[in-house]
Coordinates of C-alpha atoms and ligand atoms in Angstrom, one line a residue:
M11 CA 74.7 -10.9 -10.4
E12 CA 75.4 -10.6 -6.7
L13 CA 75.0 -7.8 -4.1
R14 CA 78.8 -7.5 -4.1
H15 CA 78.7 -6.4 -7.8
L16 CA 76.2 -3.7 -7.0
R17 CA 78.3 -2.5 -4.1
Y18 CA 81.4 -2.3 -6.3
F19 CA 79.5 -0.6 -9.1
V20 CA 77.9 2.0 -6.7
A21 CA 81.4 2.7 -5.2
V22 CA 82.9 3.3 -8.6
V23 CA 80.1 5.7 -9.6
E24 CA 80.2 7.6 -6.4
E25 CA 84.0 7.9 -6.4
Q26 CA 84.1 8.6 -10.2
S27 CA 87.3 6.5 -10.2
F28 CA 88.3 2.9 -10.0
T29 CA 91.4 3.7 -7.9
K30 CA 89.5 5.6 -5.3
A31 CA 86.7 3.1 -5.2
A32 CA 89.2 0.2 -4.8
E33 CA 90.7 2.1 -1.8
K34 CA 87.3 2.6 -0.3
L35 CA 86.3 -1.0 -0.7
F36 CA 89.7 -2.2 0.6
I37 CA 90.4 -4.3 -2.5
A38 CA 93.0 -4.1 -5.3
Q39 CA 92.0 -2.2 -8.5
P40 CA 92.4 -5.1 -11.0
P41 CA 89.8 -7.4 -9.4
L42 CA 87.5 -4.4 -9.0
S43 CA 87.8 -3.6 -12.8
R44 CA 87.3 -7.3 -13.6
Q45 CA 84.1 -7.4 -11.5
I46 CA 82.7 -4.4 -13.3
Q47 CA 83.6 -5.9 -16.7
N48 CA 81.8 -9.1 -15.6
L49 CA 78.8 -7.1 -14.7
E50 CA 78.8 -5.3 -18.1
Q51 CA 79.1 -8.6 -19.8
E52 CA 76.3 -10.1 -17.9
L53 CA 74.0 -7.1 -18.7
D54 CA 75.4 -6.9 -22.2
I55 CA 75.7 -3.1 -21.9
Q56 CA 78.3 -0.5 -21.2
L57 CA 77.8 1.1 -17.8
F58 CA 80.6 3.7 -18.1
E59 CA 81.5 6.1 -20.9
R60 CA 84.8 4.7 -22.2
G61 CA 87.8 7.0 -21.5
S62 CA 85.8 9.6 -19.5
R63 CA 87.8 11.4 -16.8
P64 CA 86.4 11.7 -14.2
L65 CA 84.5 8.5 -14.8
K66 CA 81.0 9.1 -16.1
T67 CA 78.1 6.6 -16.3
T68 CA 76.2 6.0 -19.5
E69 CA 72.5 6.5 -19.5
A70 CA 71.9 2.8 -18.8
G71 CA 74.6 3.0 -16.1
Q72 CA 72.8 5.9 -14.4
F73 CA 69.6 4.0 -14.4
F74 CA 71.3 0.9 -13.0
Y75 CA 73.0 3.1 -10.4
Q76 CA 69.7 4.5 -9.1
H77 CA 68.2 1.0 -8.8
A78 CA 71.3 -0.5 -7.3
V79 CA 71.3 2.1 -4.5
K80 CA 67.7 1.3 -3.7
L81 CA 68.4 -2.4 -3.7
L82 CA 71.4 -2.1 -1.4
S83 CA 69.4 0.0 1.0
N84 CA 66.6 -2.5 0.9
A85 CA 69.1 -5.3 1.6
E86 CA 70.3 -3.4 4.7
E87 CA 66.8 -2.9 5.9
I88 CA 66.0 -6.6 5.5
K89 CA 69.2 -7.4 7.5
S90 CA 68.4 -5.2 10.4
M91 CA 64.7 -6.1 10.5
T92 CA 65.5 -9.8 10.4
K93 CA 68.1 -9.5 13.1
R94 CA 65.5 -7.8 15.3
I95 CA 62.9 -10.4 14.8
G96 CA 65.4 -13.2 15.4
I97 CA 66.4 -12.0 18.9
T98 CA 65.2 -14.7 21.2
D99 CA 65.4 -12.9 24.6
R100 CA 62.4 -11.0 23.6
T101 CA 62.2 -7.3 24.2
I102 CA 59.4 -5.4 22.4
T103 CA 60.1 -1.8 21.8
I104 CA 57.1 0.4 21.2
G105 CA 57.2 3.8 19.6
F106 CA 54.2 6.0 20.3
V107 CA 53.0 9.6 19.8
G108 CA 52.5 11.4 23.1
S109 CA 48.8 12.1 22.8
L110 CA 48.0 8.3 22.8
L111 CA 49.4 7.9 26.3
F112 CA 46.5 9.9 27.8
G113 CA 44.1 7.6 26.1
L114 CA 44.1 3.9 26.0
L115 CA 47.8 3.2 25.5
S116 CA 48.6 3.0 29.2
R117 CA 45.7 0.6 29.8
I118 CA 46.6 -1.5 26.8
L119 CA 50.2 -1.8 27.9
F120 CA 49.3 -2.5 31.5
L121 CA 47.1 -5.4 30.3
F122 CA 49.8 -6.6 27.8
K123 CA 52.4 -6.6 30.6
Q124 CA 50.2 -8.6 32.9
Q125 CA 49.5 -11.2 30.2
H126 CA 53.2 -11.5 29.2
P127 CA 55.2 -10.9 32.4
H128 CA 58.4 -12.4 30.9
L129 CA 58.5 -10.0 28.1
K130 CA 60.6 -6.9 28.4
I131 CA 58.8 -3.8 27.1
E132 CA 60.5 -0.6 26.2
M133 CA 58.6 2.6 25.3
M134 CA 59.9 5.4 23.1
E135 CA 58.0 8.6 22.4
M136 CA 58.4 9.6 18.7
N137 CA 56.3 11.1 16.0
T138 CA 54.7 8.9 13.3
H139 CA 57.5 9.7 10.7
E140 CA 60.2 8.8 13.2
Q141 CA 58.3 5.5 13.9
I142 CA 58.4 4.5 10.2
Q143 CA 62.2 5.0 10.1
A144 CA 62.7 3.3 13.4
L145 CA 60.7 0.3 12.3
K146 CA 62.8 0.0 9.2
E147 CA 66.1 0.3 11.1
G148 CA 64.9 -2.3 13.7
R149 CA 65.0 0.3 16.6
I150 CA 61.3 -0.4 17.4
D151 CA 59.0 -3.3 16.7
V152 CA 55.6 -1.5 16.9
G153 CA 54.6 2.1 16.3
F154 CA 51.3 3.7 17.5
G155 CA 50.6 6.9 15.7
R156 CA 47.9 9.1 14.1
L157 CA 49.2 9.9 10.6
R158 CA 48.5 8.1 7.4
I159 CA 52.0 7.5 6.3
S160 CA 52.7 4.8 3.7
D161 CA 55.9 2.9 3.3
P162 CA 56.4 -0.4 1.4
A163 CA 58.4 -1.9 4.3
V164 CA 55.7 -1.1 6.9
K165 CA 52.2 -2.5 7.5
R166 CA 49.9 0.0 8.9
V167 CA 46.6 -1.1 10.6
L168 CA 43.8 1.3 11.3
L169 CA 42.7 0.5 14.8
R170 CA 39.9 3.1 15.1
E171 CA 38.9 6.6 14.3
E172 CA 38.8 8.6 17.6
R173 CA 36.3 11.4 17.8
L174 CA 37.6 15.0 18.4
M175 CA 36.4 17.4 21.0
V176 CA 36.8 21.1 21.7
A177 CA 38.4 22.1 25.0
A178 CA 37.3 25.4 26.4
H179 CA 37.5 27.3 29.7
S180 CA 34.3 26.9 31.8
S181 CA 33.6 30.6 31.4
H182 CA 33.8 30.5 27.6
S183 CA 30.6 31.1 25.7
M184 CA 30.9 27.6 24.1
A185 CA 31.7 25.7 27.3
Q186 CA 28.2 24.7 28.2
R187 CA 27.2 23.4 24.7
V188 CA 27.1 19.8 26.0
E189 CA 25.1 18.8 22.9
G190 CA 28.1 19.6 20.7
L191 CA 29.6 22.1 18.3
N192 CA 30.4 22.4 14.7
L193 CA 33.7 23.3 13.2
S194 CA 32.1 26.3 11.4
E195 CA 31.6 27.9 14.8
L196 CA 35.3 27.8 15.6
V197 CA 36.9 29.7 12.7
D198 CA 36.9 33.0 14.5
Q199 CA 38.2 31.7 17.8
Q200 CA 41.7 31.8 19.1
L201 CA 42.7 28.2 18.3
F202 CA 45.7 26.5 19.9
L203 CA 47.1 23.7 17.7
Y204 CA 50.1 21.3 18.4
P205 CA 52.7 20.1 18.0
N206 CA 55.1 22.6 16.5
S207 CA 57.5 20.0 15.1
G208 CA 57.3 17.9 11.9
K209 CA 55.8 18.8 8.5
A210 CA 52.7 16.6 8.8
N211 CA 51.4 16.4 12.3
F212 CA 48.2 16.6 14.4
A213 CA 48.0 20.4 13.7
T214 CA 48.0 19.9 9.9
Q215 CA 45.6 17.0 10.3
V216 CA 43.1 19.3 12.2
C217 CA 43.6 22.1 9.5
G218 CA 42.9 19.4 6.9
I219 CA 39.6 18.6 8.5
F220 CA 38.6 22.3 8.5
S221 CA 39.4 22.4 4.8
E222 CA 37.3 19.3 4.1
Y223 CA 34.4 21.6 5.0
G224 CA 35.8 24.6 3.1
L225 CA 36.7 26.3 6.4
E226 CA 39.9 28.1 7.5
P227 CA 40.5 29.0 11.1
K228 CA 41.6 32.7 11.2
N229 CA 43.4 32.8 14.5
I230 CA 45.8 29.9 15.0
R231 CA 48.6 29.6 17.6
I232 CA 50.8 26.6 17.3
V233 CA 52.4 25.3 20.6
R234 CA 54.8 22.6 21.4
E235 CA 52.4 19.9 22.7
L236 CA 49.0 19.0 23.8
Q237 CA 49.5 19.7 27.5
L238 CA 50.6 23.3 26.7
A239 CA 47.6 23.9 24.5
L240 CA 45.3 22.7 27.3
G241 CA 47.2 24.8 29.8
F242 CA 46.6 27.9 27.7
V243 CA 42.9 27.0 27.4
A244 CA 42.6 26.5 31.2
A245 CA 44.1 30.0 31.5
G246 CA 41.2 31.3 29.4
E247 CA 43.4 32.1 26.4
G248 CA 41.3 30.4 23.7
I249 CA 40.2 26.9 22.7
C250 CA 41.8 23.8 21.3
I251 CA 40.8 20.6 19.5
V252 CA 41.8 17.3 21.1
P253 CA 41.2 13.6 20.7
E254 CA 38.4 12.7 23.2
S255 CA 40.8 10.6 25.3
A256 CA 42.5 13.9 26.3
Q257 CA 39.6 14.3 28.7
N258 CA 41.7 12.3 31.0
I259 CA 43.9 15.3 31.5
K260 CA 42.4 17.0 34.4
L261 CA 42.9 20.8 34.8
A262 CA 40.6 23.1 36.7
H263 CA 37.9 24.9 34.6
L264 CA 38.5 22.8 31.5
N265 CA 35.4 21.7 29.7
F266 CA 35.3 19.3 26.8
I267 CA 32.6 19.6 24.1
P268 CA 31.9 17.0 21.4
L269 CA 32.5 18.0 17.7
L270 CA 29.5 17.0 15.7
D271 CA 31.0 17.1 12.1
E272 CA 31.4 13.6 10.6
F273 CA 35.1 14.1 9.7
A274 CA 36.1 15.4 13.1
V275 CA 38.0 12.3 13.9
S276 CA 41.7 11.3 14.3
P277 CA 42.8 7.9 13.3
V278 CA 44.8 5.6 15.6
F279 CA 47.2 3.4 13.7
M280 CA 49.4 0.5 14.7
A281 CA 52.4 0.0 12.4
I282 CA 54.6 -3.0 12.2
R283 CA 57.3 -4.3 9.8
N284 CA 55.8 -5.9 6.8
M285 CA 55.9 -9.7 7.2
D286 CA 56.7 -9.5 10.9
E287 CA 54.6 -12.5 12.0
S288 CA 56.0 -12.6 15.6
E289 CA 53.4 -14.0 18.0
Y290 CA 53.9 -11.1 20.3
I291 CA 52.6 -8.7 17.7
R292 CA 49.4 -10.7 17.5
Y293 CA 49.2 -10.7 21.4
L294 CA 49.6 -7.0 21.3
F295 CA 46.7 -6.7 18.9
D296 CA 44.7 -9.0 21.2
A297 CA 45.4 -6.6 24.1
V298 CA 44.2 -3.6 22.1
Y299 CA 41.0 -5.3 21.1
Q300 CA 40.3 -6.5 24.6
V301 CA 40.5 -3.0 25.9
Y302 CA 38.3 -1.9 23.0
D303 CA 35.7 -4.5 24.0
L304 CA 35.8 -3.3 27.6
E305 CA 35.3 0.3 26.4
A306 CA 32.6 -0.7 23.9
I307 CA 34.7 0.7 21.1
R308 CA 33.8 -0.6 17.7
Y309 CA 36.5 -2.0 15.4
D310 CA 37.0 -4.0 12.3
R311 CA 39.5 -6.9 13.0
S312 CA 40.0 -8.0 9.5
V313 CA 43.8 -7.8 9.4
F314 CA 45.0 -9.1 12.7
Ligands
BEZ402 C1 43.6 4.0 21.2 O1 43.4 5.0 21.8 O2 42.7 3.5 20.5 C2 45.0 3.4 21.2 C3 46.0 4.0 21.8 C4 47.2 3.4 21.8 C5 47.4 2.2 21.3 C6 46.4 1.5 20.7 C7 45.2 2.1 20.7

């Protein structure tokens, strides 16, 4: 059985007609019918109900159809991923979630560029879901994100768990609590969360942490992005929860207070295509861990 047989079979099922499928595939109908017959002989089962109009699959045919579609889409993914890896004039395209740029991403990239001056680096801001799709389609080579999204075609490496902090206006009653705060103290506050796009995002991650402790913030306002949330806080409108690297965003009267609860962390992941063993991926990991060493950030380098 070859991929061609699967392609033919899928076209016949989707068009519900040999004639239309042959037109779509730009081949004559008799060879198409012969290929499907060969397939049925090889499998020793009937894939279509005989004499049905429009053409209907048997139960086995339906099962075969679903798996054939998956296999064809996997084949396409393999093709685009391999093409991408095989490009010799190397460009590395990196997808990243915006909040990482305020933390260590800019330092890691700066170091990486200095270490590999001949490498062309392109950056694309996108959420973690978009990164997974872009990796599979070969539009990016590496993704840096914060969500635990699994996909069989993608390897996700946890780089670290970044601690979360509360941002509050300097006049806020909590602003001077330098020793730290607990999530339970925040539930009645006006809480700005972000972003406002995507089903699973940093906002849902933060709400998930509250629920780990059986808590539910009562007064949430979702805004488009981190900078907006901080802007509202700096205007004295409420508080927001941010990764500690957001302290690099300097706005007047903005105080950052540590969150003491154990689970008040946001993971940082690096995602690559499964089996992408390009040397540059390893060099990028090296750059990440070199910056972690400089910052005395603990990590477990068991994968790369
Ligand atoms: C970090 O903050 O740990 C980080 C950010 C971007 C890329 C890699 C690591």
